CSV table of C-alpha atoms and ligand atoms in Angstrom, one decimal:
chain,number,residue,atom,x,y,z
A,1,MET,CA,-34.9,44.2,45.7
A,2,PHE,CA,-34.2,40.9,44.0
A,3,LEU,CA,-34.0,40.3,40.4
A,4,ASP,CA,-34.1,36.6,40.6
A,5,VAL,CA,-34.8,33.9,43.1
A,6,ALA,CA,-34.9,30.1,42.8
A,7,THR,CA,-35.3,27.3,45.3
A,8,ILE,CA,-33.7,23.9,44.5
A,9,ARG,CA,-33.0,20.6,46.2
A,10,VAL,CA,-29.7,18.9,45.9
A,11,ALA,CA,-28.6,15.5,47.1
A,12,ALA,CA,-25.1,14.2,47.2
A,13,GLY,CA,-24.5,10.6,46.2
A,14,LYS,CA,-25.0,7.7,48.5
A,15,GLY,CA,-22.0,5.7,49.4
A,16,GLY,CA,-21.7,2.3,47.7
A,17,ASN,CA,-22.4,-0.8,49.9
A,18,GLY,CA,-19.6,-2.8,51.3
A,19,CYS,CA,-19.4,-6.3,49.9
A,20,THR,CA,-19.5,-9.7,51.7
A,21,SER,CA,-17.5,-12.2,49.8
A,22,THR,CA,-15.1,-15.1,50.5
A,23,ARG,CA,-12.3,-16.1,48.3
A,24,ARG,CA,-13.0,-19.0,46.1
A,25,GLU,CA,-10.0,-20.3,44.3
A,26,LYS,CA,-8.8,-23.6,43.1
A,27,PHE,CA,-6.3,-25.1,45.5
A,28,VAL,CA,-7.0,-22.4,48.2
A,29,PRO,CA,-9.0,-24.1,50.8
A,30,ARG,CA,-10.9,-21.9,53.3
A,31,GLY,CA,-10.3,-18.7,51.3
A,32,GLY,CA,-10.7,-15.8,53.6
A,33,PRO,CA,-13.0,-12.8,53.4
A,34,ASP,CA,-12.3,-10.6,50.4
A,35,GLY,CA,-15.3,-8.2,50.1
A,36,GLY,CA,-14.2,-4.7,49.2
A,37,ASN,CA,-15.5,-1.3,50.4
A,38,GLY,CA,-18.1,0.7,48.6
A,39,GLY,CA,-17.1,3.9,46.8
A,40,ARG,CA,-17.9,7.4,48.1
A,41,GLY,CA,-21.0,9.1,46.9
A,42,GLY,CA,-20.3,12.2,44.7
A,43,ASP,CA,-20.3,15.7,46.2
A,44,VAL,CA,-22.4,18.5,45.0
A,45,TRP,CA,-20.6,21.8,44.3
A,46,LEU,CA,-21.8,25.2,43.3
A,47,VAL,CA,-19.5,27.3,41.1
A,48,ALA,CA,-19.7,30.9,40.1
A,49,ASP,CA,-19.7,31.2,36.3
A,50,ASP,CA,-19.5,34.6,34.6
A,51,SER,CA,-21.1,33.4,31.5
A,52,LEU,CA,-24.4,33.1,33.3
A,53,SER,CA,-26.5,36.1,34.2
A,54,THR,CA,-29.8,34.8,35.5
A,55,LEU,CA,-31.2,32.0,37.6
A,56,LEU,CA,-33.7,31.1,34.9
A,57,ASP,CA,-32.5,27.6,34.4
A,58,PHE,CA,-33.4,26.7,38.0
A,59,ARG,CA,-37.0,27.3,37.2
A,60,TYR,CA,-37.1,24.4,34.9
A,61,ARG,CA,-35.1,22.0,36.9
A,62,ARG,CA,-35.3,22.0,40.7
A,63,GLU,CA,-33.7,18.8,41.8
A,64,TYR,CA,-30.1,17.9,41.4
A,65,ALA,CA,-28.3,14.8,42.5
A,66,ALA,CA,-24.7,13.6,42.3
A,67,ASP,CA,-23.9,10.0,41.4
A,68,ASP,CA,-23.9,7.2,44.0
A,69,GLY,CA,-20.7,5.4,44.9
A,70,LYS,CA,-20.5,1.9,43.4
A,71,ALA,CA,-20.7,-1.2,45.7
A,72,GLY,CA,-17.5,-3.0,46.6
A,73,GLY,CA,-16.8,-6.3,45.0
A,74,GLY,CA,-15.1,-9.6,45.6
A,75,ASN,CA,-11.3,-9.9,45.5
A,76,ARG,CA,-11.2,-6.8,47.7
A,77,ARG,CA,-12.3,-4.6,44.9
A,78,THR,CA,-13.3,-1.1,46.1
A,79,GLY,CA,-16.3,0.4,44.4
A,80,ALA,CA,-15.8,3.4,42.2
A,81,ASP,CA,-16.6,6.8,43.8
A,82,GLY,CA,-19.6,8.6,42.4
A,83,ASP,CA,-18.9,11.5,40.1
A,84,GLU,CA,-19.3,14.9,41.7
A,85,LEU,CA,-21.9,17.3,40.4
A,86,VAL,CA,-20.9,20.9,39.7
A,87,ILE,CA,-23.8,23.3,39.4
A,88,PRO,CA,-22.9,26.6,37.7
A,89,VAL,CA,-24.6,29.8,39.1
A,90,PRO,CA,-24.1,33.4,38.0
A,91,CYS,CA,-21.5,35.5,39.8
A,92,GLY,CA,-23.2,37.4,42.6
A,93,THR,CA,-25.5,34.6,43.7
A,94,SER,CA,-26.2,34.3,47.4
A,95,VAL,CA,-26.9,30.8,48.6
A,96,LEU,CA,-29.3,30.5,51.6
A,97,GLN,CA,-30.4,27.5,53.5
A,98,VAL,CA,-34.1,26.7,53.5
A,99,PRO,CA,-36.0,27.2,55.7
A,100,GLU,CA,-33.7,29.0,58.1
A,101,GLU,CA,-32.7,31.6,55.5
A,102,LYS,CA,-29.2,31.4,56.8
A,103,VAL,CA,-26.7,32.7,54.2
A,104,LEU,CA,-24.3,29.8,53.4
A,105,VAL,CA,-22.1,31.7,50.9
A,106,ASP,CA,-22.1,34.5,48.4
A,107,LEU,CA,-20.5,33.3,45.2
A,108,VAL,CA,-19.0,36.4,43.8
A,109,ASP,CA,-15.8,35.7,41.8
A,110,SER,CA,-15.9,33.6,38.6
A,111,GLY,CA,-14.6,30.2,39.5
A,112,GLN,CA,-15.4,30.4,43.2
A,113,ARG,CA,-16.6,27.0,44.4
A,114,PHE,CA,-18.7,26.0,47.4
A,115,LEU,CA,-19.2,22.4,48.7
A,116,LEU,CA,-22.9,22.2,49.1
A,117,ALA,CA,-23.4,18.6,49.9
A,118,SER,CA,-20.9,15.9,50.7
A,119,GLY,CA,-21.3,12.4,49.3
A,120,GLY,CA,-21.9,9.6,51.7
A,121,ARG,CA,-19.0,7.3,52.8
A,122,GLY,CA,-18.9,3.9,51.2
A,123,GLY,CA,-19.8,0.9,53.3
A,124,ARG,CA,-17.0,-1.4,54.5
A,125,GLY,CA,-16.5,-4.8,53.0
A,126,ASN,CA,-16.1,-7.9,55.1
A,127,TRP,CA,-12.4,-8.0,54.4
A,128,GLU,CA,-12.2,-5.0,56.7
A,129,PHE,CA,-13.9,-6.8,59.6
A,130,ARG,CA,-11.5,-9.7,59.9
A,131,THR,CA,-9.9,-10.1,63.3
A,132,ALA,CA,-7.7,-12.6,65.0
A,133,ARG,CA,-10.8,-14.2,66.4
A,134,ASN,CA,-13.0,-14.0,63.5
A,135,GLN,CA,-11.1,-14.7,60.4
A,136,THR,CA,-14.1,-15.1,58.2
A,137,PRO,CA,-16.6,-12.4,59.1
A,138,MET,CA,-19.7,-12.3,57.0
A,139,LYS,CA,-20.4,-8.7,58.0
A,140,SER,CA,-20.3,-5.7,55.7
A,141,THR,CA,-21.9,-2.3,56.0
A,142,ALA,CA,-24.2,-0.3,53.8
A,143,GLY,CA,-23.0,3.0,52.3
A,144,LYS,CA,-24.0,6.1,54.1
A,145,PRO,CA,-26.5,8.4,52.5
A,146,GLY,CA,-25.1,11.7,51.1
A,147,ASP,CA,-26.1,15.1,52.4
A,148,ALA,CA,-29.4,16.5,51.1
A,149,ILE,CA,-30.2,20.1,51.3
A,150,GLU,CA,-32.8,22.6,50.1
A,151,ILE,CA,-31.4,26.0,49.2
A,152,ARG,CA,-32.6,29.3,47.9
A,153,LEU,CA,-30.5,31.1,45.3
A,154,GLU,CA,-30.8,34.9,45.2
A,155,LEU,CA,-29.3,37.1,42.5
A,156,ARG,CA,-29.4,40.7,43.5
A,157,LEU,CA,-29.6,43.6,41.1
A,158,ILE,CA,-26.4,45.4,40.6
A,159,ALA,CA,-28.3,48.7,40.2
A,160,ASP,CA,-31.8,49.8,39.7
A,161,ILE,CA,-31.1,51.8,36.6
A,162,GLY,CA,-28.2,51.7,34.0
A,163,LEU,CA,-27.1,54.7,32.0
A,164,VAL,CA,-26.5,53.7,28.4
A,165,GLY,CA,-25.2,56.0,25.7
A,166,ALA,CA,-22.5,56.5,23.1
A,167,PRO,CA,-19.1,57.7,24.3
A,168,ASN,CA,-19.2,61.3,25.4
A,169,ALA,CA,-23.0,61.3,25.8
A,170,GLY,CA,-22.6,62.7,29.3
A,171,LYS,CA,-23.4,59.6,31.3
A,172,SER,CA,-20.6,60.1,33.9
A,173,THR,CA,-21.4,63.8,34.2
A,174,LEU,CA,-25.1,63.0,34.9
A,175,LEU,CA,-24.1,60.5,37.6
A,176,SER,CA,-21.8,63.1,39.2
A,177,VAL,CA,-24.6,65.7,39.4
A,178,LEU,CA,-27.2,63.3,40.7
A,179,THR,CA,-25.1,61.3,43.2
A,180,ALA,CA,-22.1,61.7,45.4
A,181,ALA,CA,-20.1,59.5,43.0
A,182,ARG,CA,-17.1,61.3,41.4
A,183,PRO,CA,-16.4,59.4,38.1
A,184,LYS,CA,-13.8,60.6,35.7
A,185,ILE,CA,-15.3,63.0,33.1
A,186,ALA,CA,-13.5,64.2,30.0
A,187,ASN,CA,-14.2,65.3,26.5
A,188,TYR,CA,-13.0,62.2,24.8
A,189,PRO,CA,-14.6,58.8,24.1
A,190,PHE,CA,-14.1,55.9,26.5
A,191,THR,CA,-13.3,58.1,29.5
A,192,THR,CA,-15.1,55.6,31.6
A,193,LEU,CA,-13.4,52.2,31.5
A,194,SER,CA,-15.2,50.4,34.3
A,195,PRO,CA,-18.7,50.9,35.8
A,196,ASN,CA,-19.4,53.6,38.4
A,197,LEU,CA,-22.2,53.3,40.8
A,198,GLY,CA,-24.1,56.0,42.6
A,199,ILE,CA,-27.1,56.4,44.8
A,200,VAL,CA,-29.7,59.0,43.9
A,201,ASP,CA,-31.7,60.6,46.6
A,202,LEU,CA,-35.3,60.6,45.3
A,203,GLY,CA,-36.7,62.4,48.3
A,204,GLU,CA,-39.2,61.1,50.9
A,205,TYR,CA,-36.6,58.6,52.1
A,206,ARG,CA,-36.5,56.9,48.7
A,207,SER,CA,-33.4,56.3,46.6
A,208,CYS,CA,-32.3,54.4,43.6
A,209,THR,CA,-28.9,53.1,42.5
A,210,LEU,CA,-27.5,54.2,39.2
A,211,ALA,CA,-24.8,52.5,37.2
A,212,ASP,CA,-22.7,54.5,34.7
A,213,ILE,CA,-21.0,52.3,32.2
A,214,PRO,CA,-18.5,52.9,29.4
A,215,GLY,CA,-19.8,54.2,26.1
A,216,LEU,CA,-21.4,51.9,23.6
A,217,ILE,CA,-20.4,52.0,19.9
A,218,GLU,CA,-21.7,50.1,17.0
A,219,GLY,CA,-20.4,46.5,17.2
A,220,ALA,CA,-20.0,46.6,21.0
A,221,SER,CA,-22.0,43.4,21.3
A,222,ASP,CA,-19.4,41.7,19.1
A,223,GLY,CA,-16.7,43.1,21.3
A,224,LYS,CA,-15.9,46.4,19.5
A,225,GLY,CA,-14.8,49.4,21.6
A,226,LEU,CA,-14.7,48.0,25.1
A,227,GLY,CA,-17.1,45.3,24.0
A,228,HIS,CA,-18.9,42.8,26.1
A,229,GLU,CA,-17.0,43.4,29.2
A,230,PHE,CA,-19.2,46.3,30.4
A,231,LEU,CA,-22.6,45.3,28.9
A,232,LYS,CA,-22.3,42.6,31.4
A,233,HIS,CA,-22.6,45.2,34.1
A,234,ILE,CA,-26.0,46.5,33.0
A,235,GLU,CA,-27.3,43.0,32.4
A,236,ARG,CA,-28.6,43.0,36.0
A,237,THR,CA,-30.2,46.4,36.2
A,238,GLY,CA,-34.0,46.8,36.4
A,239,ALA,CA,-34.3,49.6,33.9
A,240,LEU,CA,-32.3,51.6,31.4
A,241,LEU,CA,-31.8,55.3,30.8
A,242,LEU,CA,-30.6,56.0,27.2
A,243,LEU,CA,-28.6,59.2,26.8
A,244,VAL,CA,-28.1,61.0,23.5
A,245,ALA,CA,-25.7,63.9,23.3
A,246,GLY,CA,-27.3,67.2,22.3
A,247,ASP,CA,-24.5,67.8,19.9
A,248,ASP,CA,-25.1,64.5,18.1
A,249,GLU,CA,-26.4,65.4,14.7
A,250,GLU,CA,-28.2,62.2,14.2
A,251,PRO,CA,-29.9,61.4,17.5
A,252,VAL,CA,-32.2,58.8,16.0
A,253,ALA,CA,-29.3,56.9,14.5
A,254,ALA,CA,-27.6,57.0,17.9
A,255,LEU,CA,-30.6,55.5,19.6
A,256,ASP,CA,-31.0,52.9,16.9
A,257,MET,CA,-27.4,51.9,17.4
A,258,LEU,CA,-27.8,51.7,21.2
A,259,TYR,CA,-30.9,49.7,21.0
A,260,GLY,CA,-29.5,47.4,18.4
A,261,GLU,CA,-26.4,46.7,20.4
A,262,LEU,CA,-28.5,46.0,23.5
A,263,GLY,CA,-30.7,43.7,21.6
A,264,GLN,CA,-27.8,41.8,20.0
A,265,TYR,CA,-26.2,41.3,23.4
A,266,GLY,CA,-29.3,39.7,24.9
A,267,GLU,CA,-33.0,39.8,24.8
A,268,ARG,CA,-33.3,40.9,28.4
A,269,LEU,CA,-31.6,44.2,27.9
A,270,ALA,CA,-33.7,45.3,25.1
A,271,ALA,CA,-36.9,44.3,27.0
A,272,LEU,CA,-36.1,46.4,30.1
A,273,PRO,CA,-38.2,49.4,30.8
A,274,PHE,CA,-36.4,52.5,29.6
A,275,ALA,CA,-36.6,56.2,29.0
A,276,ALA,CA,-34.4,58.7,27.0
A,277,LEU,CA,-32.5,61.9,27.7
A,278,LEU,CA,-31.3,64.5,25.3
A,279,THR,CA,-28.2,65.9,27.1
A,280,LYS,CA,-26.1,69.0,26.9
A,281,ALA,CA,-29.1,71.2,26.2
A,282,ASP,CA,-26.9,74.3,27.0
A,283,ILE,CA,-24.8,74.0,23.9
A,284,LEU,CA,-27.7,74.1,21.4
A,285,ASP,CA,-29.8,76.8,20.0
A,286,GLU,CA,-33.6,76.6,20.6
A,287,ALA,CA,-34.5,75.5,17.1
A,288,THR,CA,-32.1,72.6,17.2
A,289,VAL,CA,-33.2,71.6,20.7
A,290,ALA,CA,-36.8,71.5,19.5
A,291,GLU,CA,-36.0,69.5,16.4
A,292,ARG,CA,-33.8,66.9,18.2
A,293,LEU,CA,-36.1,66.6,21.2
A,294,ALA,CA,-39.0,65.9,18.9
A,295,ALA,CA,-37.0,63.2,17.1
A,296,VAL,CA,-35.9,61.5,20.3
A,297,THR,CA,-39.3,61.7,21.8
A,298,ALA,CA,-40.9,60.1,18.8
A,299,TRP,CA,-38.3,57.3,18.8
A,300,CYS,CA,-38.8,56.7,22.5
A,301,GLU,CA,-42.6,56.6,22.3
A,302,GLY,CA,-42.5,54.3,19.3
A,303,ARG,CA,-40.7,51.7,21.4
A,304,GLY,CA,-42.7,51.9,24.5
A,305,GLY,CA,-40.2,54.1,26.4
A,306,LEU,CA,-41.5,55.8,29.5
A,307,ARG,CA,-40.7,59.4,28.4
A,308,THR,CA,-38.1,61.7,27.0
A,309,LEU,CA,-36.4,64.6,28.8
A,310,LEU,CA,-34.1,67.4,27.9
A,311,VAL,CA,-31.3,68.0,30.4
A,312,SER,CA,-28.2,70.0,30.9
A,313,ALA,CA,-26.0,68.6,33.6
A,314,VAL,CA,-23.8,71.7,33.4
A,315,ARG,CA,-26.6,74.2,33.9
A,316,GLY,CA,-28.8,71.9,36.0
A,317,ASP,CA,-31.7,72.1,33.6
A,318,GLY,CA,-34.2,69.2,34.0
A,319,LEU,CA,-32.6,67.5,36.9
A,320,PRO,CA,-35.6,67.5,39.2
A,321,GLN,CA,-37.6,65.9,36.3
A,322,VAL,CA,-34.8,63.3,35.9
A,323,ARG,CA,-35.1,62.4,39.6
A,324,GLN,CA,-38.8,61.9,39.1
A,325,LEU,CA,-38.2,59.8,36.0
A,326,LEU,CA,-35.6,57.7,37.9
A,327,GLY,CA,-38.2,57.0,40.5
A,328,ASP,CA,-40.7,55.9,37.9
A,329,LEU,CA,-38.1,53.8,36.0
A,330,ARG,CA,-37.1,52.1,39.3
A,331,GLU,CA,-40.7,51.2,39.9
A,332,ALA,CA,-41.2,49.9,36.4
A,333,GLY,CA,-38.0,47.9,36.7
A,334,ALA,CA,-39.1,46.4,40.1
A,335,ALA,CA,-42.6,45.5,38.7
A,336,ASP,CA,-40.9,43.9,35.7
A,337,GLY,CA,-38.5,41.8,37.8
A,338,GLN,CA,-39.4,38.2,38.2
A,339,ALA,CA,-41.4,37.5,41.3
A,340,ASP,CA,-40.3,35.0,43.9
A,341,PRO,CA,-41.9,31.7,42.9
A,342,GLY,CA,-42.1,30.7,46.5
A,343,PRO,CA,-40.6,27.7,48.3
A,344,TRP,CA,-40.0,24.4,46.5
A,345,THR,CA,-42.9,22.0,46.7
A,346,PRO,CA,-42.3,18.3,45.9
A,347,THR,CA,-44.0,17.0,42.8
A,348,ALA,CA,-45.7,13.7,43.2
B,401,GTP,N1,-21.9,71.7,27.7
B,401,GTP,C1,-22.1,70.5,28.4
B,401,GTP,N2,-21.2,69.6,28.4
B,401,GTP,C2,-21.4,68.4,29.0
B,401,GTP,C3,-22.7,68.2,29.6
B,401,GTP,N3,-22.6,66.9,30.2
B,401,GTP,C4,-21.4,66.4,29.9
B,401,GTP,N4,-20.7,67.3,29.2
B,401,GTP,C5,-19.3,67.2,28.7
B,401,GTP,O1,-19.3,66.1,27.7
B,401,GTP,C6,-18.0,65.4,27.8
B,401,GTP,C7,-18.2,64.0,28.1
B,401,GTP,O2,-18.9,63.8,29.3
B,401,GTP,P1,-18.8,62.4,30.1
B,401,GTP,O3,-19.8,62.5,31.3
B,401,GTP,O4,-17.4,62.0,30.4
B,401,GTP,O5,-19.4,61.4,29.0
B,401,GTP,P2,-19.6,59.8,29.1
B,401,GTP,O6,-20.9,59.5,28.4
B,401,GTP,O7,-19.4,59.4,30.5
B,401,GTP,O8,-18.4,59.4,28.2
B,401,GTP,P3,-17.6,57.9,28.2
B,401,GTP,O9,-17.3,57.6,29.6
B,401,GTP,O10,-16.4,58.2,27.4
B,401,GTP,O11,-18.6,57.0,27.6
B,401,GTP,C8,-17.3,66.1,29.0
B,401,GTP,O12,-16.4,67.0,28.4
B,401,GTP,C9,-18.4,66.8,29.7
B,401,GTP,O13,-17.9,68.0,30.4
B,401,GTP,C10,-23.7,69.2,29.6
B,401,GTP,O14,-24.8,69.1,30.1
B,401,GTP,N5,-23.3,70.3,29.0
B,402,MG,MG1,-18.2,58.1,31.3
């Protein structure tokens, strides 16, 4: 499934024309040819930029062109080359040629560049055409057009669903009981330092990908704890599952913190479909479970969450229901994803 698709047209710059000119100078009779060459047209590059996370900008602007080369001049002056155009795209963008759908490149690492369209060569000035026989050629050539290409950009989801919670909420444990992934699990905050991915079997040949990320603390969106680094990893999930530890005495405050951090990081995260889990049910007495579950449920409903479940990864309580929930979340996330706007059509 795709999160984002955009079709754009790019054109490299045309080469500048060569110049036809003859020297005119006092005391220089029969000045020879001195028309210079045209400059090269600018190239168009794509570059992966980790400060971007969507292809949204390409919905507003669909045509891109680099500068043309300048024409050559008299006195053998070569025209200036056209400036290149560098178009930043989010890391993880696949570039496909239209209409063949051939993948030209996957721009994965920040800073990775790809030459999409080469600028046209500049034309030759008449100075270049002089020969022994024709010492004053009046011929010069026009600059060559630059490459023009229509491409489709696709940004894939990293995972269908992201697990979000305070440190120690039990995210990695949940991933380990639902998938074949074996993340590090320990009873101290920030056990997980980089995201873990797993595939959950949803039955009936369906599956979903789950991303476990490091714990969030208040101020994470400003860089506290492990900061931004990992929020980036759930930026491209279709839905979120918020986890609150059963032994957290203030589950609502924990949820407010999580939601607040997500919202401060970016609108998209807080707008994703989500659901909530109260974890570690096994370590609580019944009265406490009931009370905290009611609080989390009310919070979740109040913000349009899908539903709230009680789980114990250790005892296996609620896991079938979690799978069901993941299936529903995945669908909600897919429905929420931006639809393919279709191929580019020229505007008159
Ligand atoms: N009793 C009980 N303990 C659990 C359960 N789930 C997780 N734990 C324990 O809680 C601690 C933290 O679990 P993790 O899965 O590492 O938590 P995390 O949310 O990934 O933590 P960070 O990676 O630090 O953000 C570990 O000691 C787990 O064994 C559960 O269902 N019941
Ligand atoms: Mg973890």
